[in-house]
Each structure stands twice: as C-alpha cells, then as structure tokens.
Coordinates of C-alpha atoms and ligand atoms in Angstrom, one line a residue:
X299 CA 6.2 -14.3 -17.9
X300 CA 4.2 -15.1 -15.1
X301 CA 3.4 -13.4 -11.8
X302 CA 2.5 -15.4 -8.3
X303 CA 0.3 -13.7 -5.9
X304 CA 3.4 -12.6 -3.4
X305 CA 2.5 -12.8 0.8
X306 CA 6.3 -12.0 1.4
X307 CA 6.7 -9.9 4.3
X308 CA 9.6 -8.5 3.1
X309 CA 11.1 -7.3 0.5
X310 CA 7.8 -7.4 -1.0
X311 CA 5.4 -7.4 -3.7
X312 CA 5.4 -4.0 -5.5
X313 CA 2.8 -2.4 -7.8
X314 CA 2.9 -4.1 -11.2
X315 CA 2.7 -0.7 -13.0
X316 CA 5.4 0.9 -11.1
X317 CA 7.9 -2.1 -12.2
X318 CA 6.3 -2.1 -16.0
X319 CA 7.5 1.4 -16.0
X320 CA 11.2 0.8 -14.3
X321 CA 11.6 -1.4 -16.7
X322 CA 10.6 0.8 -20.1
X323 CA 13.0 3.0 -18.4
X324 CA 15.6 0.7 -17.9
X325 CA 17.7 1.6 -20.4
X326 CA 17.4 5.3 -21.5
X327 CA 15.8 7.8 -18.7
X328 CA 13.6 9.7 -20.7
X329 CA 16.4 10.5 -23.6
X330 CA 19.2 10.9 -21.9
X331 CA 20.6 7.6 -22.6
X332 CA 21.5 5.9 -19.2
X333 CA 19.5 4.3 -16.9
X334 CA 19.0 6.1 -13.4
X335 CA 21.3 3.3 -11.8
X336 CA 24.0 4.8 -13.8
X337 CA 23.8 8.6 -13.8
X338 CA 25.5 10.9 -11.2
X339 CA 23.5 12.0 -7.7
X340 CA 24.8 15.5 -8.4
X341 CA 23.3 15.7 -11.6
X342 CA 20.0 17.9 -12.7
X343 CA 18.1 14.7 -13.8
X344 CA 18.5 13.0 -10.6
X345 CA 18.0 15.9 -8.8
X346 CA 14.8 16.4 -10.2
X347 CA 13.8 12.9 -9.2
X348 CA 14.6 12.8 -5.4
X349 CA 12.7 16.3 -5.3
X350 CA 9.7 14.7 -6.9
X351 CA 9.8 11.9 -4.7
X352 CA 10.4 13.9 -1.6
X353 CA 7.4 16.1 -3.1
X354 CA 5.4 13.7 -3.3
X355 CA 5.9 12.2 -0.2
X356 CA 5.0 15.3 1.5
X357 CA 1.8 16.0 -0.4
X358 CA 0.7 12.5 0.3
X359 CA 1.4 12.0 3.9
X360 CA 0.4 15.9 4.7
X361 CA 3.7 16.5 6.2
X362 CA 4.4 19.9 8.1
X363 CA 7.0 22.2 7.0
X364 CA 8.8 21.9 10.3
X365 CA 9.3 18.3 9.1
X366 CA 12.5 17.0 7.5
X367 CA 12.5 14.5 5.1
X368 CA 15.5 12.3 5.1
X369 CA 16.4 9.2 2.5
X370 CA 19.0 7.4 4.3
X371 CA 20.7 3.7 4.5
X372 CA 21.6 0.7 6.6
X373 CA 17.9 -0.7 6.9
X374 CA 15.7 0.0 9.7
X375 CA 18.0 -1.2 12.2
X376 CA 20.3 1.2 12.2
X377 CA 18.1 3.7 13.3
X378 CA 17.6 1.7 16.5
X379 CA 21.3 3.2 17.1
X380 CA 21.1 6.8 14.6
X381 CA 17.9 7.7 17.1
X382 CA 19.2 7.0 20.8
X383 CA 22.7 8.9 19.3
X384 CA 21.0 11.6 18.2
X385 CA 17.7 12.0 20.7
X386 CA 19.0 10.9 24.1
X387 CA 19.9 14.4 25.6
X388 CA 19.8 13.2 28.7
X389 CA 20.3 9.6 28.1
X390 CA 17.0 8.0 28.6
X391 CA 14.1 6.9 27.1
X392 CA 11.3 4.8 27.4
X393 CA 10.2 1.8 25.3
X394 CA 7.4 0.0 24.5
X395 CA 8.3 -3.7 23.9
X396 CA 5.3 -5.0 20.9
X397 CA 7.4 -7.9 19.5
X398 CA 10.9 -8.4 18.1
X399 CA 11.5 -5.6 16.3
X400 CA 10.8 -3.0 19.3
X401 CA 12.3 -5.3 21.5
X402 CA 15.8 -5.0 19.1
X403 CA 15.4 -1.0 19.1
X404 CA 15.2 -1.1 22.8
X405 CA 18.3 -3.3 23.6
X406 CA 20.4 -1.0 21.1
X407 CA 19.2 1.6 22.9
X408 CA 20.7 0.2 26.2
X409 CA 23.9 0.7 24.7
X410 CA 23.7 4.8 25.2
X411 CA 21.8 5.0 28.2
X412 CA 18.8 3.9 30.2
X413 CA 16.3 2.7 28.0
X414 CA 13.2 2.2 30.3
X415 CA 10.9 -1.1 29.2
X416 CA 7.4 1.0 30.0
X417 CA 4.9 -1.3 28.7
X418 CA 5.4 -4.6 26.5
X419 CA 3.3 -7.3 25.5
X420 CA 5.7 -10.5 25.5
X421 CA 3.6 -12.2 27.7
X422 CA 1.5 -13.3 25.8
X423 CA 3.8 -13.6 22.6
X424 CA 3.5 -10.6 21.4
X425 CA -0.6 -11.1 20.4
X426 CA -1.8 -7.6 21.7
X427 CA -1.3 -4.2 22.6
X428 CA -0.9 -3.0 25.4
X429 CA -3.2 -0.2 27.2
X430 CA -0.5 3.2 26.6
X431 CA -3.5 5.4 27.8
X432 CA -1.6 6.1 31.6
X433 CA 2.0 4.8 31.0
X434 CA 4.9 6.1 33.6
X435 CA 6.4 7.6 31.5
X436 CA 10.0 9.4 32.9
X437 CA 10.2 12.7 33.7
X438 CA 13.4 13.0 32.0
X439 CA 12.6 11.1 29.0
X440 CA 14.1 11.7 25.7
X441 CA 11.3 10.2 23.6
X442 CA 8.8 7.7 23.8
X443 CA 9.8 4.6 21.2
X444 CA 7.2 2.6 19.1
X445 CA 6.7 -0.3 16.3
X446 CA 3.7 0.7 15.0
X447 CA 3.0 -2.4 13.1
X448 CA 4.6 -5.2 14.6
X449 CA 5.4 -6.9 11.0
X450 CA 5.8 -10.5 13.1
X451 CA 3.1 -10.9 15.2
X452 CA 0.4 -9.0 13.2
X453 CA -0.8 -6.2 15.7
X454 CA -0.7 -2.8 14.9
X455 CA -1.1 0.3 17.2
X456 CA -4.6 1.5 16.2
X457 CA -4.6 4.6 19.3
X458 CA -1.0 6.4 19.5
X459 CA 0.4 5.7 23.4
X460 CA -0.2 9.4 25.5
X461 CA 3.8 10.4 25.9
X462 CA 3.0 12.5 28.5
X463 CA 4.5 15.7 26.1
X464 CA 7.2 13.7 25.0
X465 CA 8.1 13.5 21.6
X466 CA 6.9 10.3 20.0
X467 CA 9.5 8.5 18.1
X468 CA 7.7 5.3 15.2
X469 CA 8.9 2.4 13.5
X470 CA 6.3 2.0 10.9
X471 CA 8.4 -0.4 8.3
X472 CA 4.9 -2.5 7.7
X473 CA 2.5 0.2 7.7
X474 CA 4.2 3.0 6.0
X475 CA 1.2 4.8 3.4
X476 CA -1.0 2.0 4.5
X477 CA -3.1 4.9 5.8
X478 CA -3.7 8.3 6.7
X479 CA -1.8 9.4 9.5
X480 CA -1.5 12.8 11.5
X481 CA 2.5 13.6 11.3
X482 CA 2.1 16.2 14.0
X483 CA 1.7 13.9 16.7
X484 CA 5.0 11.9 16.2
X485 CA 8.6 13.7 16.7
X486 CA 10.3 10.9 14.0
X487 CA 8.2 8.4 11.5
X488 CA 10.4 6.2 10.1
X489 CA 10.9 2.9 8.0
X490 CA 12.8 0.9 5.7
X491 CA 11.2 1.3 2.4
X492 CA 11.5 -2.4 1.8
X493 CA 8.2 -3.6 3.5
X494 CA 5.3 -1.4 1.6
X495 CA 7.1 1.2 -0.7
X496 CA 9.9 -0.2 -2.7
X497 CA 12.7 -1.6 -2.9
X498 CA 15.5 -2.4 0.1
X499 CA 18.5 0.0 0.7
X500 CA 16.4 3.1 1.6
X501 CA 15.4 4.1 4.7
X502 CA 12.8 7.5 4.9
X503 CA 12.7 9.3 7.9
X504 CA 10.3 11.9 9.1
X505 CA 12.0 14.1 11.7
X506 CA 10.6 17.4 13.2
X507 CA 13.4 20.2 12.9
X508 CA 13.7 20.4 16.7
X509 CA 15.4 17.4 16.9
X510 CA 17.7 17.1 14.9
X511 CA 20.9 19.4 16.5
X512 CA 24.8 19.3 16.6
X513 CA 23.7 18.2 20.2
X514 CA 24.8 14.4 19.5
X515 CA 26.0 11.4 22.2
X516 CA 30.1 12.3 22.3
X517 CA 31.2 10.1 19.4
X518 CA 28.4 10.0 17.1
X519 CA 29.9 9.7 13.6
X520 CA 29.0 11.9 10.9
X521 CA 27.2 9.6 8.4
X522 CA 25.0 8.6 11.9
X523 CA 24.1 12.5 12.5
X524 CA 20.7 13.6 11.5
X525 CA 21.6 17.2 10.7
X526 CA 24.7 15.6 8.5
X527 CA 21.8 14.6 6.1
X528 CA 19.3 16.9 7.0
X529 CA 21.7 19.8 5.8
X530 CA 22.4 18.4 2.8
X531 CA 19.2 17.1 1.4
X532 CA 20.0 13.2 1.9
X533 CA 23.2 13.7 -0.3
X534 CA 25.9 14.1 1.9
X535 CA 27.3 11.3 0.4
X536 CA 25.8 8.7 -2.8
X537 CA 22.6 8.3 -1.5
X538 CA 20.4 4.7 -2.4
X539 CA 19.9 6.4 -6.3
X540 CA 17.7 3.8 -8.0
X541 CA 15.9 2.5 -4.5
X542 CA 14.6 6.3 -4.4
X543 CA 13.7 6.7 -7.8
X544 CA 11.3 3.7 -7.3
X545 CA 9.8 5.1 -4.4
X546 CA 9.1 8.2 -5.9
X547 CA 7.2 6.1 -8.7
X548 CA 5.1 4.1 -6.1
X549 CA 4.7 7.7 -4.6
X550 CA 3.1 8.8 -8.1
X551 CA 1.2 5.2 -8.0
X552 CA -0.4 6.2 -5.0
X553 CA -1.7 9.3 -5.8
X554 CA -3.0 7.9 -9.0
X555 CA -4.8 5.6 -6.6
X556 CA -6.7 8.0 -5.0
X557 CA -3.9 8.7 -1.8
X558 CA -3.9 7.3 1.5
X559 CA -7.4 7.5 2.4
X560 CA -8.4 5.4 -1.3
X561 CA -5.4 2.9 0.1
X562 CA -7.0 2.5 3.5
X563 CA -10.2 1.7 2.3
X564 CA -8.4 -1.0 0.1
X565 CA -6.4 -2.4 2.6
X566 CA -9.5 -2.6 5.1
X567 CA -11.9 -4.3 2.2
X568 CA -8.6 -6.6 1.7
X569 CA -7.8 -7.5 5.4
X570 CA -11.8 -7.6 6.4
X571 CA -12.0 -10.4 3.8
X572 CA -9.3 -12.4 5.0
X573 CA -9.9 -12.1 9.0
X574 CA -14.3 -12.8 8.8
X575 CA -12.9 -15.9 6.8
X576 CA -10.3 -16.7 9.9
X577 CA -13.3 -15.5 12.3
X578 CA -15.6 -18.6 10.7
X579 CA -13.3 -21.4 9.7
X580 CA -13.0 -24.2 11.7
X581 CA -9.7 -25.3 10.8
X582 CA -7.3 -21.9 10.8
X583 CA -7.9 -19.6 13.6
X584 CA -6.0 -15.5 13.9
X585 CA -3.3 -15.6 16.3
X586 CA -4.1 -11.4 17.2
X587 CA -6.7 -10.3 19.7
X588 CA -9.1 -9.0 17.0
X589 CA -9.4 -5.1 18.1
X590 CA -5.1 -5.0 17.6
X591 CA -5.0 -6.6 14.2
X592 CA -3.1 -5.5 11.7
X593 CA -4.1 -4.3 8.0
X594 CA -1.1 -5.6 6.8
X595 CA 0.3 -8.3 8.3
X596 CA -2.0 -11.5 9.1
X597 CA -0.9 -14.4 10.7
X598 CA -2.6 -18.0 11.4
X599 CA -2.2 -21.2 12.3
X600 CA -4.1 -23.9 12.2
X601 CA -2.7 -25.6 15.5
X602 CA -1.2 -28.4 13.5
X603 CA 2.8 -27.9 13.0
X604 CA 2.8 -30.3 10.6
X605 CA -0.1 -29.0 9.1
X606 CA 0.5 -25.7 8.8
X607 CA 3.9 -26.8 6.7
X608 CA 1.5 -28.8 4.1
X609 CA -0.7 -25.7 4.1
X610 CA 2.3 -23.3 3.2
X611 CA 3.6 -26.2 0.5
X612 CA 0.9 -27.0 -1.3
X613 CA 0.3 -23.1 -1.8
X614 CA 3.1 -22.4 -2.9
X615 CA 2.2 -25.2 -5.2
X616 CA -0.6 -23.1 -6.1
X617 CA 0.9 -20.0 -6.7
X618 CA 0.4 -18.3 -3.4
X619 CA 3.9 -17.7 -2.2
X620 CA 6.3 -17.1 0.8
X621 CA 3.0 -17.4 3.7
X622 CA 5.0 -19.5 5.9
X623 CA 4.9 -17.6 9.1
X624 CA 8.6 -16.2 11.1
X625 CA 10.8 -18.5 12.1
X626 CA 10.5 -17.3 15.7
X627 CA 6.8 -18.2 15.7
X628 CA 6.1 -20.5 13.1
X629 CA 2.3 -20.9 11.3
X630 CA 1.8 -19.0 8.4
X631 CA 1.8 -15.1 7.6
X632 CA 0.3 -13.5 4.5
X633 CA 1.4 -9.6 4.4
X634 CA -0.9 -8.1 2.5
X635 CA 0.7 -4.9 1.5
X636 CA -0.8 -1.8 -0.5
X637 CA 0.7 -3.3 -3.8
X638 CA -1.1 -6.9 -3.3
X639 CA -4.5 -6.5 -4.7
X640 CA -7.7 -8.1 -3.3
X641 CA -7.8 -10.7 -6.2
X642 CA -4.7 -11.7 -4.4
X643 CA -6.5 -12.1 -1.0
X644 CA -9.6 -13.9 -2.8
X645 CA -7.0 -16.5 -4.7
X646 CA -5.4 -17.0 -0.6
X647 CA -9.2 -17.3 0.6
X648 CA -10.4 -19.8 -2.1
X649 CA -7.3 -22.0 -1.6
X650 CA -7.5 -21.7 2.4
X651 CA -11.3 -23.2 1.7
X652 CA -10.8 -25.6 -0.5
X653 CA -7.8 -26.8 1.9
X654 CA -10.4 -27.1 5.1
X655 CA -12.4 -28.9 3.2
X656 CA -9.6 -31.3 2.3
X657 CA -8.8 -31.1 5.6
X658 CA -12.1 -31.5 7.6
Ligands
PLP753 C1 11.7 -5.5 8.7 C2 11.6 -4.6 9.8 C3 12.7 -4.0 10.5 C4 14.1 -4.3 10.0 O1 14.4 -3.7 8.8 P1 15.9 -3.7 8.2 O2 15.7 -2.7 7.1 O3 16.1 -5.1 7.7 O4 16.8 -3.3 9.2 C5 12.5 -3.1 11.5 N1 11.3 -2.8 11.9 C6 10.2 -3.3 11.4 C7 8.8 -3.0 11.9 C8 10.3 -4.2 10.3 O5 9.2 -4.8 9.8

C-alpha cells in the first residue's frame, strides 16, 4: 500500500487514522456482526452513532441550543434551492456574488423570487473580497447569502459582511472545522461534508430554530422542508448511514487533535509555509490579494499555460496529486484541508523548488 500526498479539492483527503479505523470496522461494528453500511437507521447501534456525531459536532463547533443540527442529502447544491424555499418569506434576498459557487446559489435563488446581487467580486475573477462593512442591504430581505470559502478562487471571508439585522445565511463546504467560528452570528452554516469532513452524500446544516417553520414557498416538497428533518432528527427517511458515521469519526479525530483552535493553528503554520514560498519565488506567483487568502484553498500559476500543465504532470509524477487548478480558471490548486498534514505542504514546497530551479 502506498499513500500520495492528496491536493484534491474535493472529495478529499481524509485523516489516515479515521480510515484505519473504518476499515478494522469494516466488517463487524464492535460485535455485532455487520458493518454500519448494512445495519438499519432505526436501530439502537446506529442510533447511538448519529447522536455521537451530532454530539460531537456541537461540543466542537460551540453550537447554541437554539441551533438545529440537520444531516441531510443532494450535495451542497441543493440547498441553493432547500434555503430560498424555506427562508424567502417575503421573496427576497440579497447575495453576495465571491465566485461560482455563490454565483450558482444566487441564480437558483432567482427562481423563487428576487434575489438582489449586493456586492460581488467577478470583476476581477473572483481574486478578492469585497468591502461588506456598508452593503444596501434590502429592507425586506429574507437573509443575507454567503460562500465563505470560495473553494475555486482561493479567498475566504476573513470579517462576516454587517447584514444590517438580517439573518446571515453560509456556504462553508471548504472551510467547515477549519477554525473556530462564532455560530451565533450566522442564521444557517452549512456544507457538503465532502470538502473537509468526510465523505460525499452528507450535507450538515446548522439552522437557528426560528427559521425553520411550516411557513414554506407554496409547493415546497416535503423531503426539501427543513422542519421535515428538523422534527425527526435527520431520519425522516434513510438518512446518508455510513457517510455520517465517518464524520462522526473525524469529529472524534478532531477533538483528539486538540479542536478547532489546535486545527487553526495547523492550517495557518500549513498555509503560511506555502504562501511566503509563493510571496518569494520568481517563477509561481498567488492568484488572491494576500489579506483575502484562504487557509484551505491555494491557487497559482506560474503565467505559463503550458507550463503550469508540466508543473501539475510531473507532480503527479512525484506523488503530489490532483493540483491542477479548475477548469474554469486553469493554473494549479493545492487544497490543503485539515486532514493534509504539513509534511504534505513541505513535499509540494520542495518539489515547487526544485521545479523553479529546473525552470529558471
Ligand atoms: C463543492 C462546493 C459546492 C458544491 O457541492 P456539491 O455537494 O457538489 O453540491 C458548493 N459550495 C462550495 C463552497 C463548494 O466548495
């Protein structure tokens, strides 16, 4: 067996432990003689498991008790429709457009209302973030709409947008447990888990109890109603069994780390090492205004299309995989999630050297 050092954005790398220990389990669930992927969601043994995670989850983040904690499906982007449905009372909402995954939310949300662009960043391809300090935000608003981390173009939201009161609504797929963050100051967190927890098919969601009502858009079906899940503790119907069960082991993984405030200190030693190399090189240069960058995503060029596709090549070569950049922007990407350690980011910084010298 042999590991590479994994850059995907995702699905992603995920801790080694956590995956040693899915796989002891495999077979027999602590004695019971089935693996999780085959036992019922109404039975005690599972039960036990999505408490645990949900636990967990709650102890690590700090989440309020007027939070819901919801494990749903159908990846990120079907919240872009579940939250318009569900939040736009009196159909509108404004949006702040930080690259394609914002921009996505914001067009599905033109399909139940007036979704206001309020800020957005596009013109310069997505490389900053905008100033949210005095937005005009509408009086009649719903909720204000972010990506946190913009997984793409590497920026990440590093002061929360004033919403003038209204309740802030995030997308933070690529940054989810990155860090600490203060729950009480958003009305939903969400993400798909596939990005920096575990595996794809689960969705979390973090919803304050106020908003999640029968008060749905006419027509909003059952499985797409918050309260649907809310009320019955993300098992209204087979929830994502075995994608859960191995979030609630990187849950335990992270705590064993030291929680969130260990993890940002890693991820800032990690990310520091890789951006003062980009700050000094003279062949690969940051594509992010450096006050917006992201912890977890990093992407750079060296200004050479055809160069940049040897680079990504001959590292893969090298056993630095999947760091070619988006296809909508080209260059290269290395995410750098909780689970990548920093011997990772040293083997991508010795190989980036010795490249520039080959390059020079
Ligand atoms: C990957 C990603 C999505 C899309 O997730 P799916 O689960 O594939 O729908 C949405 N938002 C962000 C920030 C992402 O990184």
């Amino acid at each position: 067996m042999s590991r590479i050092w994994n850059f995907s954005a995702g699905p992603a790398v995920l801790p080694e432990e956590v995956l040693r220990e899915a796989a002891e389990e495999m077979l027999d669930y602590r004695g019971c003689g089935m693996s999780v992927m085959e036992m019922s969601h109404r039975s005690k043994m599972f039960q036990e498991i999505i408490d645990q995670a949900e636990a967990d989850l709650r102890e690590l983040m700090g989440i309020p008790s007027n939070y819901k904690v919801l494990f749903l499906q159908g990846g990120a982007s079907q919240q872009f429709a579940m939250i318009p449905m569900n939040l736009m009372k009196n159909r509108v909402a404004d949006y702040i457009v930080t690259g394609q995954w914002a921009k996505k939310a914001w067009q599905e949300a033109k399909l139940f209302g007036t979704a206001n662009k309020v800020a957005s960043s596009e013109d310069k391809t997505f490389s900053y973030i905008p100033d949210c300090s005095d937005l005009p935000i509408s009086p009649e608003a719903d909720y204000v709409y972010i990506c946190e981390n913009n997984t793409i173009y590497g920026t990440k939201f590093h002061t929360l947008p004033d919403t003038k009161g209204k309740p802030l609504v995030a997308d933070v797929s690529s940054c989810f447990l990155s860090e600490p963050v203060d729950v009480s100051r958003y009305g939903i967190i969400y993400g798909g888990v596939q990005k920096n927890i575990g595996p794809a098919g689960v969705v979390i969601s973090i919803i304050r109890e106020d908003l999640i009502t029968e008060d749905v858009l006419d027509g909003t079906p059952t499985m797409l109603r918050f309260k649907t899940h809310a009320d019955n503790g993300s098992m209204y119907n087979t929830p994502p069994c075995y994608g859960i069960y191995i979030c609630g082991k990187v849950f335990q993984w992270l705590k064993r780390q030291g929680g969130l405030e260990a993890m940002r200190a890693r991820n800032e030693r990690k990310a520091k090492l890789l951006y003062d190399y980009l700050d000094q090189s003279s062949l690969f240069h940051g594509t992010v205004v450096p006050q917006d960058r992201s912890l977890m995503n990093v992407p750079f060029v060296t200004g050479d299309a055809a160069l940049d596709a040897e680079f990504v090549k001959e590292a893969s070569a090298a056993g630095l995989a999947n760091l070619k950049g988006h296809r909508t922007v080209g260059g290269m990407r290395a995410s750098i999630y909780n689970a990548m350690p920093y011997e990772g980011v040293q083997a991508l910084v010795r190989f980036m050297e010795r490249f520039e010298r080959a390059h020079r």
